[in-house]
Coordinates of C-alpha atoms and ligand atoms in Angstrom, one line a residue:
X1 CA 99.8 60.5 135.2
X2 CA 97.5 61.0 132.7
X3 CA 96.4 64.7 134.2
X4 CA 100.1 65.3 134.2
X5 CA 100.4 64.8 130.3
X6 CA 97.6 67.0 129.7
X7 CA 98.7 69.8 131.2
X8 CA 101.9 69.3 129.9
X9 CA 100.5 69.6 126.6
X10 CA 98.4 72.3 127.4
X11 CA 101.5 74.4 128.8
X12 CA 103.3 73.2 125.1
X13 CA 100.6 74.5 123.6
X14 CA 100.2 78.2 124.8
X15 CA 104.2 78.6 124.7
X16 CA 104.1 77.8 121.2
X17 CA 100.9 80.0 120.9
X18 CA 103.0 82.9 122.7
X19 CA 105.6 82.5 120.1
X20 CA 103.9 82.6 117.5
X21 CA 101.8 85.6 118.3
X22 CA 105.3 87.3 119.4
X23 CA 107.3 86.3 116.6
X24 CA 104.1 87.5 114.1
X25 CA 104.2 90.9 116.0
X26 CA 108.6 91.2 115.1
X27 CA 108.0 90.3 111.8
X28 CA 105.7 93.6 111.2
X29 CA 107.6 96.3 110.2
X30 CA 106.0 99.3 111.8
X31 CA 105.0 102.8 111.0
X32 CA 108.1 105.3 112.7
X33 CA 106.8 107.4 116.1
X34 CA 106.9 110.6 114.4
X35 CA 104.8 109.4 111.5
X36 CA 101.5 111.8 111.2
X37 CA 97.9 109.5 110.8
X38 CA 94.7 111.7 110.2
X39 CA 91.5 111.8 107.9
X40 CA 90.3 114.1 105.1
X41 CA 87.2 116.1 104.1
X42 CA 86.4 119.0 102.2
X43 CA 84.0 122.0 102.6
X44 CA 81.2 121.8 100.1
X45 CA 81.0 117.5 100.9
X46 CA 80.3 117.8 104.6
X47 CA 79.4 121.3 106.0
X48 CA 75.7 121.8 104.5
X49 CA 74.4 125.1 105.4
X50 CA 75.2 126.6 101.9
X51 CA 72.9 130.0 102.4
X52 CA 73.5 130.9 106.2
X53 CA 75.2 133.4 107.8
X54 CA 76.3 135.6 105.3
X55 CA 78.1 132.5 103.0
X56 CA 77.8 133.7 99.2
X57 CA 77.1 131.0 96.3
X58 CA 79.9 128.7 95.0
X59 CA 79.8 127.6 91.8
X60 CA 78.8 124.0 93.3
X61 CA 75.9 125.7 95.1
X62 CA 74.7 127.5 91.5
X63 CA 75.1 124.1 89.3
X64 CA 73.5 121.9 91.7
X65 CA 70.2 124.6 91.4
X66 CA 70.9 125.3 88.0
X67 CA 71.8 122.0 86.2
X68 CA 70.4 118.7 89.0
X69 CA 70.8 117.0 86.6
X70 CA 74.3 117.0 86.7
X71 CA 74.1 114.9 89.7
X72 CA 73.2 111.3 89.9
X73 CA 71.2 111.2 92.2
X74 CA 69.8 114.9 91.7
X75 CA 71.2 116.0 95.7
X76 CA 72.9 119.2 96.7
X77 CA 75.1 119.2 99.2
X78 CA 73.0 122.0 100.8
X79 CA 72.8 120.1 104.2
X80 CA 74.9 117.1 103.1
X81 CA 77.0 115.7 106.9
X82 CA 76.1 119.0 108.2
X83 CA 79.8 119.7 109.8
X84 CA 78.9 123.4 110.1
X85 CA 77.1 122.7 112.9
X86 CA 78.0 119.3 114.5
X87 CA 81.6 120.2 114.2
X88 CA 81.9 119.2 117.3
X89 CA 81.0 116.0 116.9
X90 CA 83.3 115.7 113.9
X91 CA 86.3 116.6 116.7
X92 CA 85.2 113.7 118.7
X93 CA 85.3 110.9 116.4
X94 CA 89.2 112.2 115.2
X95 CA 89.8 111.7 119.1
X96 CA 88.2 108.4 118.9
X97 CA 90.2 107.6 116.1
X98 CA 93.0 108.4 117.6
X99 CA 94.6 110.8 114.6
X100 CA 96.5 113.7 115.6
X101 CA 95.7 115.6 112.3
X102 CA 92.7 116.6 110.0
X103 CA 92.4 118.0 106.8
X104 CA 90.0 119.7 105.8
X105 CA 89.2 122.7 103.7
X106 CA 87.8 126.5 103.6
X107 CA 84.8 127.2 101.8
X108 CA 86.0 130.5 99.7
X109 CA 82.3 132.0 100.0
X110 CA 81.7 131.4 103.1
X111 CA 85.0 134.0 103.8
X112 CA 84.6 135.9 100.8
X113 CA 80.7 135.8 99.8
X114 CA 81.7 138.1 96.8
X115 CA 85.1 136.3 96.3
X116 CA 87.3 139.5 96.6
X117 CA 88.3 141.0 99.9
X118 CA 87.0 143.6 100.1
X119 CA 84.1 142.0 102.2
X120 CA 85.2 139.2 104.8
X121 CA 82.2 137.7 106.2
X122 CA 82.7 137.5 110.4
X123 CA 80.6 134.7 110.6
X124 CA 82.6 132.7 108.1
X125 CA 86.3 133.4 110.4
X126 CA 84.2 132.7 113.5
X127 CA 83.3 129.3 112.2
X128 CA 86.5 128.3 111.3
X129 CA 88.4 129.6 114.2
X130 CA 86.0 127.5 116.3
X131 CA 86.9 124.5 114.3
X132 CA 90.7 124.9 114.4
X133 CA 90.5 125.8 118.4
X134 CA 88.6 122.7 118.9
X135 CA 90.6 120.6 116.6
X136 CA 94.0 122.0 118.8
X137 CA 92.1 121.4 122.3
X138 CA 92.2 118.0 121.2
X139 CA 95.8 118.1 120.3
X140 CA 94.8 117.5 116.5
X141 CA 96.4 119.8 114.2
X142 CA 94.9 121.5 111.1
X143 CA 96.0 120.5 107.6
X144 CA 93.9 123.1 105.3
X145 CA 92.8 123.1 102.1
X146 CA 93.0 126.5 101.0
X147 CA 90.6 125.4 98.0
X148 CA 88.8 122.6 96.8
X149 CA 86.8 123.2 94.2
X150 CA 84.3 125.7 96.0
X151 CA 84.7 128.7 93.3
X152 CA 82.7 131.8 94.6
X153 CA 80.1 132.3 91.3
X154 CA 80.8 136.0 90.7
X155 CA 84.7 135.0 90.5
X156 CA 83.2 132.0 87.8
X157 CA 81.4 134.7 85.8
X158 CA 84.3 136.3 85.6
X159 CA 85.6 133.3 83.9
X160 CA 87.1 131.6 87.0
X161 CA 90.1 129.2 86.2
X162 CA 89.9 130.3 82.5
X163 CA 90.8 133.9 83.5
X164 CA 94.7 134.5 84.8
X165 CA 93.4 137.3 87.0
X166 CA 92.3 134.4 89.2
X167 CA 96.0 134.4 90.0
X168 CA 95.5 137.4 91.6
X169 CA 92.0 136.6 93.3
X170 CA 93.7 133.2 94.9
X171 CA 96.9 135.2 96.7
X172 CA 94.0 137.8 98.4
X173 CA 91.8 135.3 99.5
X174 CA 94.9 132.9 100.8
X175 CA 96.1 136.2 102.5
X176 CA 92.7 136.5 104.5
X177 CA 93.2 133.1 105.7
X178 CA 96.8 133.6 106.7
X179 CA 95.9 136.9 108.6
X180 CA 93.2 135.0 110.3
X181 CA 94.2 131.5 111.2
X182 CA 98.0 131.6 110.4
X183 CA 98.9 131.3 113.7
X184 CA 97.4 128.3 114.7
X185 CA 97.7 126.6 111.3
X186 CA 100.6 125.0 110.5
X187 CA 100.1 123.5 107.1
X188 CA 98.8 124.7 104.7
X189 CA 97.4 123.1 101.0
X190 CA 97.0 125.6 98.2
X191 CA 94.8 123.6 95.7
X192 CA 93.4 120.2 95.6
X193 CA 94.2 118.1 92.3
X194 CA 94.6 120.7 89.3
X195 CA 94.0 117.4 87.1
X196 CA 90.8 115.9 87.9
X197 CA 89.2 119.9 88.8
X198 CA 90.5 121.2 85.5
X199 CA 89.8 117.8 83.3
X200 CA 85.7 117.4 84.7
X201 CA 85.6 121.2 85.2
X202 CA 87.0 122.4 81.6
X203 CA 86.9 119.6 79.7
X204 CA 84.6 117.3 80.2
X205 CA 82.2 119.4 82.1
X206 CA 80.5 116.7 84.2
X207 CA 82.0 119.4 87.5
X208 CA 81.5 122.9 88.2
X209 CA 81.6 124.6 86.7
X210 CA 80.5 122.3 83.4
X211 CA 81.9 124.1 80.8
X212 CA 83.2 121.7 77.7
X213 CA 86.5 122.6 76.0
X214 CA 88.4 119.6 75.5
X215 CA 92.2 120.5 74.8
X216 CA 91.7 124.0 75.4
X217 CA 89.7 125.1 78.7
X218 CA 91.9 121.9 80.7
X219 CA 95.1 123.1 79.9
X220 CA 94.2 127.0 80.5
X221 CA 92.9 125.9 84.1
X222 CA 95.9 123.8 85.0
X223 CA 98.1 126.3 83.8
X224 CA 96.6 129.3 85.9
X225 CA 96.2 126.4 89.0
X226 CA 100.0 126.2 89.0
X227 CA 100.3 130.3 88.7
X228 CA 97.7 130.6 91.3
X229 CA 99.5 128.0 93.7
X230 CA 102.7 130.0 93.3
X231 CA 101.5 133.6 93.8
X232 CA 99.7 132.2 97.4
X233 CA 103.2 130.5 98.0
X234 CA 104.8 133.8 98.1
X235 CA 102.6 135.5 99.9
X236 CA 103.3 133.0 102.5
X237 CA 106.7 133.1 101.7
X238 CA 107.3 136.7 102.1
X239 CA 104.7 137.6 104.3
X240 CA 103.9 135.1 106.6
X241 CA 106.7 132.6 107.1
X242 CA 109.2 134.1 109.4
X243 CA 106.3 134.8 111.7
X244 CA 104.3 131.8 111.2
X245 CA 106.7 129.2 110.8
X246 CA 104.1 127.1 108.8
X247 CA 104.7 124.9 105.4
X248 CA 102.8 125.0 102.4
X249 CA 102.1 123.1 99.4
X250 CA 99.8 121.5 96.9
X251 CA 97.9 118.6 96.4
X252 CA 98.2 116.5 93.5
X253 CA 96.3 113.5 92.3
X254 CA 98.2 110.8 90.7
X255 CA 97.1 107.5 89.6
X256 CA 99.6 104.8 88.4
X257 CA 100.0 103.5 84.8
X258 CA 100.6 99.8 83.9
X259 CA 101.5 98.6 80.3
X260 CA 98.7 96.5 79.2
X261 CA 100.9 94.6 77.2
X262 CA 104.4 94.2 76.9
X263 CA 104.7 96.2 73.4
X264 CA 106.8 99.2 72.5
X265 CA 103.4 101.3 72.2
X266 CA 101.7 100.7 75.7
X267 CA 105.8 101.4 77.2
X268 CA 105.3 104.6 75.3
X269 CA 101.6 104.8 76.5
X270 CA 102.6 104.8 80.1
X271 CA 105.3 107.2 79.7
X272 CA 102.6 109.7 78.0
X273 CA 100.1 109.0 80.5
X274 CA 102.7 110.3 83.0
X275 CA 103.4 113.2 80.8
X276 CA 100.3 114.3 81.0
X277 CA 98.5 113.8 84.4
X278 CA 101.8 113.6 86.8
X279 CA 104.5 115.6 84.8
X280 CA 102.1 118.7 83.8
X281 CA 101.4 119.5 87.5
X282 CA 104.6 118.5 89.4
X283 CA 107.7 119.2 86.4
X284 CA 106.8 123.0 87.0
X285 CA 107.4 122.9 90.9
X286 CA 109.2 120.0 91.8
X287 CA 111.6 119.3 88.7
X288 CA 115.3 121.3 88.4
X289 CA 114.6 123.1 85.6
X290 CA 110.9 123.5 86.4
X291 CA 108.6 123.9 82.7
X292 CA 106.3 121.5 81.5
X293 CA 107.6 117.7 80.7
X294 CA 109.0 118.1 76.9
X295 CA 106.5 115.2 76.3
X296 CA 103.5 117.3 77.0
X297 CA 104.6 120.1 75.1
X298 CA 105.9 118.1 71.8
X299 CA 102.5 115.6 71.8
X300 CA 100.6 119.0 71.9
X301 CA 102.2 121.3 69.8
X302 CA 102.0 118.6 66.9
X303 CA 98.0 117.6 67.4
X304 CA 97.7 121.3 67.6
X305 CA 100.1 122.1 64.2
X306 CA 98.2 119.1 62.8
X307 CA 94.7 120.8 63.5
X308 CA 95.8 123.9 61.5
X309 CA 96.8 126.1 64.6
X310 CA 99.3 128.7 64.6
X311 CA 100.1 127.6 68.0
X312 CA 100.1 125.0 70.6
X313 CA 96.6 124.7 72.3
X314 CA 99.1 124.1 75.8
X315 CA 100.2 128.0 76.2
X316 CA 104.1 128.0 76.9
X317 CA 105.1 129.7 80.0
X318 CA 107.5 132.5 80.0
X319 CA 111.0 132.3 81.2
X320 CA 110.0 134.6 84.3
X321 CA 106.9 132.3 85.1
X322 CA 108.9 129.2 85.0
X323 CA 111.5 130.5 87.5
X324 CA 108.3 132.1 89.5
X325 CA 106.5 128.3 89.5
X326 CA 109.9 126.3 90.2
X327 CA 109.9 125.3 93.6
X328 CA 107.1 126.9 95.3
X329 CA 105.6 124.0 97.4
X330 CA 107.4 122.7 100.6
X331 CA 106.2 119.6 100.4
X332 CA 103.5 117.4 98.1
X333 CA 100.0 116.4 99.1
X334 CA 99.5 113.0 97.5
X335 CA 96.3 111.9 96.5
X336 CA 96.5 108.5 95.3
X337 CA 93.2 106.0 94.8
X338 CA 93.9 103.4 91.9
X339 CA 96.0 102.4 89.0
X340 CA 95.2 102.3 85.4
X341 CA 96.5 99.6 82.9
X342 CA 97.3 101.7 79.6
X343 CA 97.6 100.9 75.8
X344 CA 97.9 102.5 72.3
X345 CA 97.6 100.9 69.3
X346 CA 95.2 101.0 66.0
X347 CA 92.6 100.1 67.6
X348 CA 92.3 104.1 68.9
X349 CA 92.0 105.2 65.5
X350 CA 88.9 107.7 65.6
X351 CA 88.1 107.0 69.0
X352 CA 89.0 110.4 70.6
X353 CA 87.5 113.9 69.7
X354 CA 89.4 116.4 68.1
X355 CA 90.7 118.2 69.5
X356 CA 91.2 117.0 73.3
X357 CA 93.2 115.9 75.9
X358 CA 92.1 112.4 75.1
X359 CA 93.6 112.8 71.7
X360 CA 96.5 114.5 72.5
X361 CA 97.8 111.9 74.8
X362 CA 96.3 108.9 72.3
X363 CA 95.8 106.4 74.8
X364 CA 93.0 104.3 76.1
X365 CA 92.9 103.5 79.9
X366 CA 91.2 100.2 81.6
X367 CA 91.3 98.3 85.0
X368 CA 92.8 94.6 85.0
X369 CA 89.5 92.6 85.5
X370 CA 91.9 91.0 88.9
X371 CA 91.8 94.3 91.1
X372 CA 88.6 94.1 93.1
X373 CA 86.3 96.6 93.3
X374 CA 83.2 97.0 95.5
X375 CA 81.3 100.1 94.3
X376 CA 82.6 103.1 92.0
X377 CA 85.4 103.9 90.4
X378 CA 88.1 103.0 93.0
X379 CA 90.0 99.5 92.2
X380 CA 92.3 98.2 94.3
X381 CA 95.8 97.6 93.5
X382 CA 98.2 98.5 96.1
X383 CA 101.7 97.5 94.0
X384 CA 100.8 100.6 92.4
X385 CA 101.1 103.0 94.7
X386 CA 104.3 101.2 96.1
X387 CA 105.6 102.3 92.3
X388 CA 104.3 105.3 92.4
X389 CA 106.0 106.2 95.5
X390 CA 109.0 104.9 94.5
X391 CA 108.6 106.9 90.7
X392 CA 108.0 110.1 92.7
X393 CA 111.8 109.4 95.1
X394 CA 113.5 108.9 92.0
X395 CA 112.3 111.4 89.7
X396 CA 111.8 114.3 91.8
X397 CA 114.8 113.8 94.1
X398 CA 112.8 112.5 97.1
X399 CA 110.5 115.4 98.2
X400 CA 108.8 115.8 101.2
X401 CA 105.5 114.1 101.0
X402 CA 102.1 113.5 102.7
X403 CA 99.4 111.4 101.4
X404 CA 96.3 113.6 101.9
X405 CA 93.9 111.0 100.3
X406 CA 93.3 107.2 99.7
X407 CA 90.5 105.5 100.1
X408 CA 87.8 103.6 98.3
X409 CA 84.1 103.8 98.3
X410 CA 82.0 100.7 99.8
X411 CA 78.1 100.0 99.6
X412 CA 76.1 100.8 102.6
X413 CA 76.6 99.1 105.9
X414 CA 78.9 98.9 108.6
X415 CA 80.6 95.8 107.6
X416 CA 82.9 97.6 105.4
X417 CA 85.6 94.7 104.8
X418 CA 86.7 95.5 101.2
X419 CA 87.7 99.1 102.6
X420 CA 89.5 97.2 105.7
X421 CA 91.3 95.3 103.5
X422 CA 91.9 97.8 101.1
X423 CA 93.7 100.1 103.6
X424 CA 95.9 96.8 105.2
X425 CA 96.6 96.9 101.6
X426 CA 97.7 100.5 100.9
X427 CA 99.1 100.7 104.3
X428 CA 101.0 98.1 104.0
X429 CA 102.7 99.7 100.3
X430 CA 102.9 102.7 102.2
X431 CA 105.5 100.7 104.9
X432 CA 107.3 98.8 102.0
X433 CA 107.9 102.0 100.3
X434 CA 109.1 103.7 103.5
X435 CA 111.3 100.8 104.0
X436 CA 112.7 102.4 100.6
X437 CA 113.8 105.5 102.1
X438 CA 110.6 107.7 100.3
X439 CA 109.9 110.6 102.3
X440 CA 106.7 110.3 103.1
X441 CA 105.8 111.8 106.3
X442 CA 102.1 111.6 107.0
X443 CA 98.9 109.9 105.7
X444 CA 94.9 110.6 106.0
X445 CA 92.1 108.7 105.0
X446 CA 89.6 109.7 102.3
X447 CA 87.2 110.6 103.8
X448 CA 86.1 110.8 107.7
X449 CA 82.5 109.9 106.8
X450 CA 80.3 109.4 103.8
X451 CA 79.9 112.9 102.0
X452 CA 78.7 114.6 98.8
X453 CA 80.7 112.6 96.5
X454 CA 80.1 116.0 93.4
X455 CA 78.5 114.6 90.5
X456 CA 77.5 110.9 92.4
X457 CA 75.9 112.4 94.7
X458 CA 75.3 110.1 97.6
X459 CA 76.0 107.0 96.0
X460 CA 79.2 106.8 95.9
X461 CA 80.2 106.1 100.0
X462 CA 84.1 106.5 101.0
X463 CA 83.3 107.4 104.7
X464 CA 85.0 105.3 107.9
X465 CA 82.1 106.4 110.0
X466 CA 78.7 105.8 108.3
X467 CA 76.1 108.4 107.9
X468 CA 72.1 107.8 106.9
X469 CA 71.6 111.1 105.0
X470 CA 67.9 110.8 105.7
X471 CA 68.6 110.7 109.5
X472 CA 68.0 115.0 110.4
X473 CA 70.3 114.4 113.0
X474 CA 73.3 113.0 110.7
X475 CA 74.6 110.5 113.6
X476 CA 78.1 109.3 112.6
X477 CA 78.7 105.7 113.6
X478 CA 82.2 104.4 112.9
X479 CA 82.2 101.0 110.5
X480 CA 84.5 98.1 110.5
X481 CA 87.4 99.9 108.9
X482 CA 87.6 103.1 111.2
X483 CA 87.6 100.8 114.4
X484 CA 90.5 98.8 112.1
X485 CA 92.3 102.1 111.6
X486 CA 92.4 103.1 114.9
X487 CA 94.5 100.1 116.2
X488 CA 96.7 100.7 113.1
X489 CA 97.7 104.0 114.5
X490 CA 97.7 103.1 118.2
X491 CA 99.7 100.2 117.6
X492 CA 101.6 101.5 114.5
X493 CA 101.2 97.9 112.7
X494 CA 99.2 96.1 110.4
X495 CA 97.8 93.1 111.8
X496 CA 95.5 91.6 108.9
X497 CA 94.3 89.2 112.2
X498 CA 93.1 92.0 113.8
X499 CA 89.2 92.1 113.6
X500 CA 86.5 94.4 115.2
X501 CA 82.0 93.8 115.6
X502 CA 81.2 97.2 114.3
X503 CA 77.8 96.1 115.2
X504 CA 78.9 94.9 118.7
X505 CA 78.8 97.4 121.8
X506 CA 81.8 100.1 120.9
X507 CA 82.9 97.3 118.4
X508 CA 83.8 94.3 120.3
X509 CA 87.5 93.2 119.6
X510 CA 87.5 89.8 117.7
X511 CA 90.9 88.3 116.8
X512 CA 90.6 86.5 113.6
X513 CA 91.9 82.8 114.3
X514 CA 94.7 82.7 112.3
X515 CA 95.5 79.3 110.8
X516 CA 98.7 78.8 113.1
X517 CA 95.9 79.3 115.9
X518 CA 93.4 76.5 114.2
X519 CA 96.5 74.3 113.7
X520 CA 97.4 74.5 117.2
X521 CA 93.8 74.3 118.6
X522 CA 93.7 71.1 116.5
X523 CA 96.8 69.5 118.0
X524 CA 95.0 70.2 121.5
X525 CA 91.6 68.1 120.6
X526 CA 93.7 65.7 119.1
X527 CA 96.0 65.4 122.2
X528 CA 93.4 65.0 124.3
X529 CA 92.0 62.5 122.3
X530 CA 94.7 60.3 122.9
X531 CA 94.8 60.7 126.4
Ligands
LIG601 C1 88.7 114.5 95.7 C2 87.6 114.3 96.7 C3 86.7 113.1 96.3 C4 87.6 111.9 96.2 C5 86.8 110.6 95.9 C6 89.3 113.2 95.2 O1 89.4 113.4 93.8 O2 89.6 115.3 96.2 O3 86.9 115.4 96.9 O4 85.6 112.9 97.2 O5 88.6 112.1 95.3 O6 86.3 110.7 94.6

């Protein structure tokens, strides 16, 4: 009799354990079948061979000789994952993954060692055709950077983002690329983040190509970045499309603004912060009437009239380059890492150079001590890229969207649960905001494995899969969150139960007991207590 009640209870037990686990898995709302799940990388942070087979010198390659210094750690990225020749081994951990996309970008030397046409290195085509026909064997498609931040040095002597010729020099060198791989590659991203290249390139000079001119060399470069994106989209446009059938568009990097407090001033701070590092780069493409925000042009015309100039250190454009700029992306590349809480008040008085950016938009920028943070400078606060999201559908009339980066950067080891939880986190925004009708149609993961992180160096570590950079052989072992990723796009859900052993044989499966599961196992022990 007794027997009988046990097993009774037992059977009660698991049924209740069934629904639970059921009733958990309805409750997720899930990512839609035709969603797109990939990783990111760029050239100059994983390939390494810098000075082989014909590649010329980017301005990366000529600062890292010329200034180490400039680098935290004083590395190069001379060998750095070494992608150029274990692509192949790249390929297979996307299949492992399970992503059906990768981004990743072309290293303008390597194509062009002299920058201009003229001369298109074989070698350099024959390297990246390999790629994309190993990528496609695999059924993952190319997402390609046209540039990210790899600057041929001739092109930089010549004054690089400072000189509008580079206008010019961008639409030849995307033309090569669309001649050469435009038939297998489907999307296509012009620039990557006009904000933070011109801002650490022009302004504050801790990037290539270092040169300082706060509140004149930043705006110059993000103006000729949106010039340069919309010459290569009409080359695509009018060259390449009908036959092609590709996309195009650009990446932008955007974090998110909170007031600090609730005062007039930090309202007004966030709507300047926007102004200035969301409006500058997507107003001119993505608004109606295209142009700068009015915010960015009145804040800088009046530092600039207040600093004696004749005219605003923010060059207007013309009537024809507005209409030329307006619209030329098909859809927006989001990069998106953290959120910023944002004042203004007296205490900024004399804090900022003059002139700059910094004192143009007159506002100071911290982190709420409550986001966590494991290493770096990425703190995790996933309501703000929910707003974001929702900022960009309502301001922009819902464009078409991919997030081509988010990620955080983790200390050393495999056990990488601040980045797992991070990305349950994002993810999770990411499905909330869908839920909201934004158009967001794809998603990769910054980065694929630990790279060159430019002027960190190798300390900064936003890899899934880890890699010792004092291993020759640069063996990529996946960590806690890529084997947590890959059942997010297999199943198309976020279990926050769902637990892997990166250090267990092909990272055992553990499911987390989740306290329905303790409760229950209780009721068991004390059942059979009683009986
Ligand atoms: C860049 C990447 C970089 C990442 C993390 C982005 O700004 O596109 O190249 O590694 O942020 O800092």
């Amino acid at each position: 009799m007794a027997g009988e009640k046990v097993t009774q209870a037992i059977f009660l037990i698991w049924s209740l354990l069934l629904t639970t686990s059921l009733g958990r898995q309805t409750n997720f709302s899930s990512f839609p079948p035709d969603f797109e799940f990939g990783t990111a990388t760029s050239s100059y942070q994983i390939e390494g061979a810098w000075n082989v087979d014909g590649k010329g010198w980017s301005m990366w390659d000529h600062l890292v000789r010329t200034a180490p210094e400039s680098i935290y750690d004083n590395t190069t990225g001379d060998i750095a994952a070494n992608s150029y020749y274990l692509y192949k081994r790249d390929v297979e951990i996307l299949k492992e993954l399970g992503v059906n996309n990768y981004r990743f970008s072309i290293s303008w030397p390597r194509i062009l060692p002299y920058g201009r046409p003229d001369y298109v290195n074989p070698y350099g085509v024959a390297y990246y055709n390999a790629l994309i026909d190993e990528l496609l064997a695999n059924d993952i498609k190319p997402f390609v950077t046209i540039y990210h931040w790899e600057l041929p040095q001739n092109l930089n002597e010549l004054g690089g983002w400072l000189n509008e010729d580079i206008a010019d020099w961008f639409a030849d060198y995307a033309r090569v690329l669309f001649e050469n791989f435009g038939d297998r590659v489907k999307h296509w991203l012009t620039i990557n983040e006009p904000d933070v290249h011109c801002y650490f390139g022009y302004e504050s000079g801790s990037h290539a190509p270092r040169i300082i001119s706060p509140g004149v060399g930043y705006y110059e470069c993000g103006r000729n970045i949106l010039l340069a994106n919309a010459k290569a989209y009409h080359v695509y446009d009018e060259e390449f499309r009908a036959s092609q059938g590709g996309e195009i568009g650009m990446v932008i990097s955007m974090e998110w603004p909170i007031p600090k407090t609730d005062s007039a001033d930090d309202h007004e701070a966030v709507q300047d912060f926007i102004a200035f590092n969301i409006g500058q780069y997507m107003d001119p493409i993505f608004s109606e009437n295209g142009n700068y925000p009015k915010r960015l042009i009145d804040r800088v015309a009046a530092a600039s009239t207040k600093q004696g100039l004749n005219t605003s250190r923010l060059r207007p454009f013309t009537s024809e380059q507005i209409e030329y700029i307006k619209g030329t992306a098909d859809f927006l590349g989001l990069n998106h890492y953290t959120s910023k809480l944002v004042y203004r008040n007296e205490s900024l008085e004399g804090r900022f150079s003059v002139p700059s950016k910094h004192d143009d938009v007159y506002i100071d920028e911290l982190r709420h001590p409550s986001w966590p943070v494991d290493t770096g400078f990425v703190h995790e606060y996933a309501p703000g890229f929910y707003s974001l999201l929702i900022y960009l559908k309502n301001t922009y009339n819902n464009p078409k969207i991919y997030v081509t980066e988010n990620g955080c950067s983790t200390s050393t080891g495999l056990n990488d649960t601040f980045r797992v939880q991070y990305y349950r986190n994002y993810l999770s925004a990411l499905l909330d905001a869908l839920a909201e009708g934004v158009n967001v149609k794809g998603y990769f993961a910054w980065s694929l494995m630990d790279n060159f992180e430019w002027s960190f160096g190798y300390t900064l570590r936003f890899g899934i899969y880890e890699i010792d950079m004092n291993d020759p052989e640069r063996k990529r072992v996946p960590k806690m969150s890529a084997l947590v990723l890959k059942e997010i796009i297999r199943s198309r859900v976020i279990d926050y139960n769902y637990d892997v052993d990166p250090y267990a044989p092909s990272g055992a499966f553990v499911r987390t007991a989740s306290i329905f599961t303790i409760i229950l196992l209780a009721t068991l022990v004390i059942i059979l207590r009683i009986y």
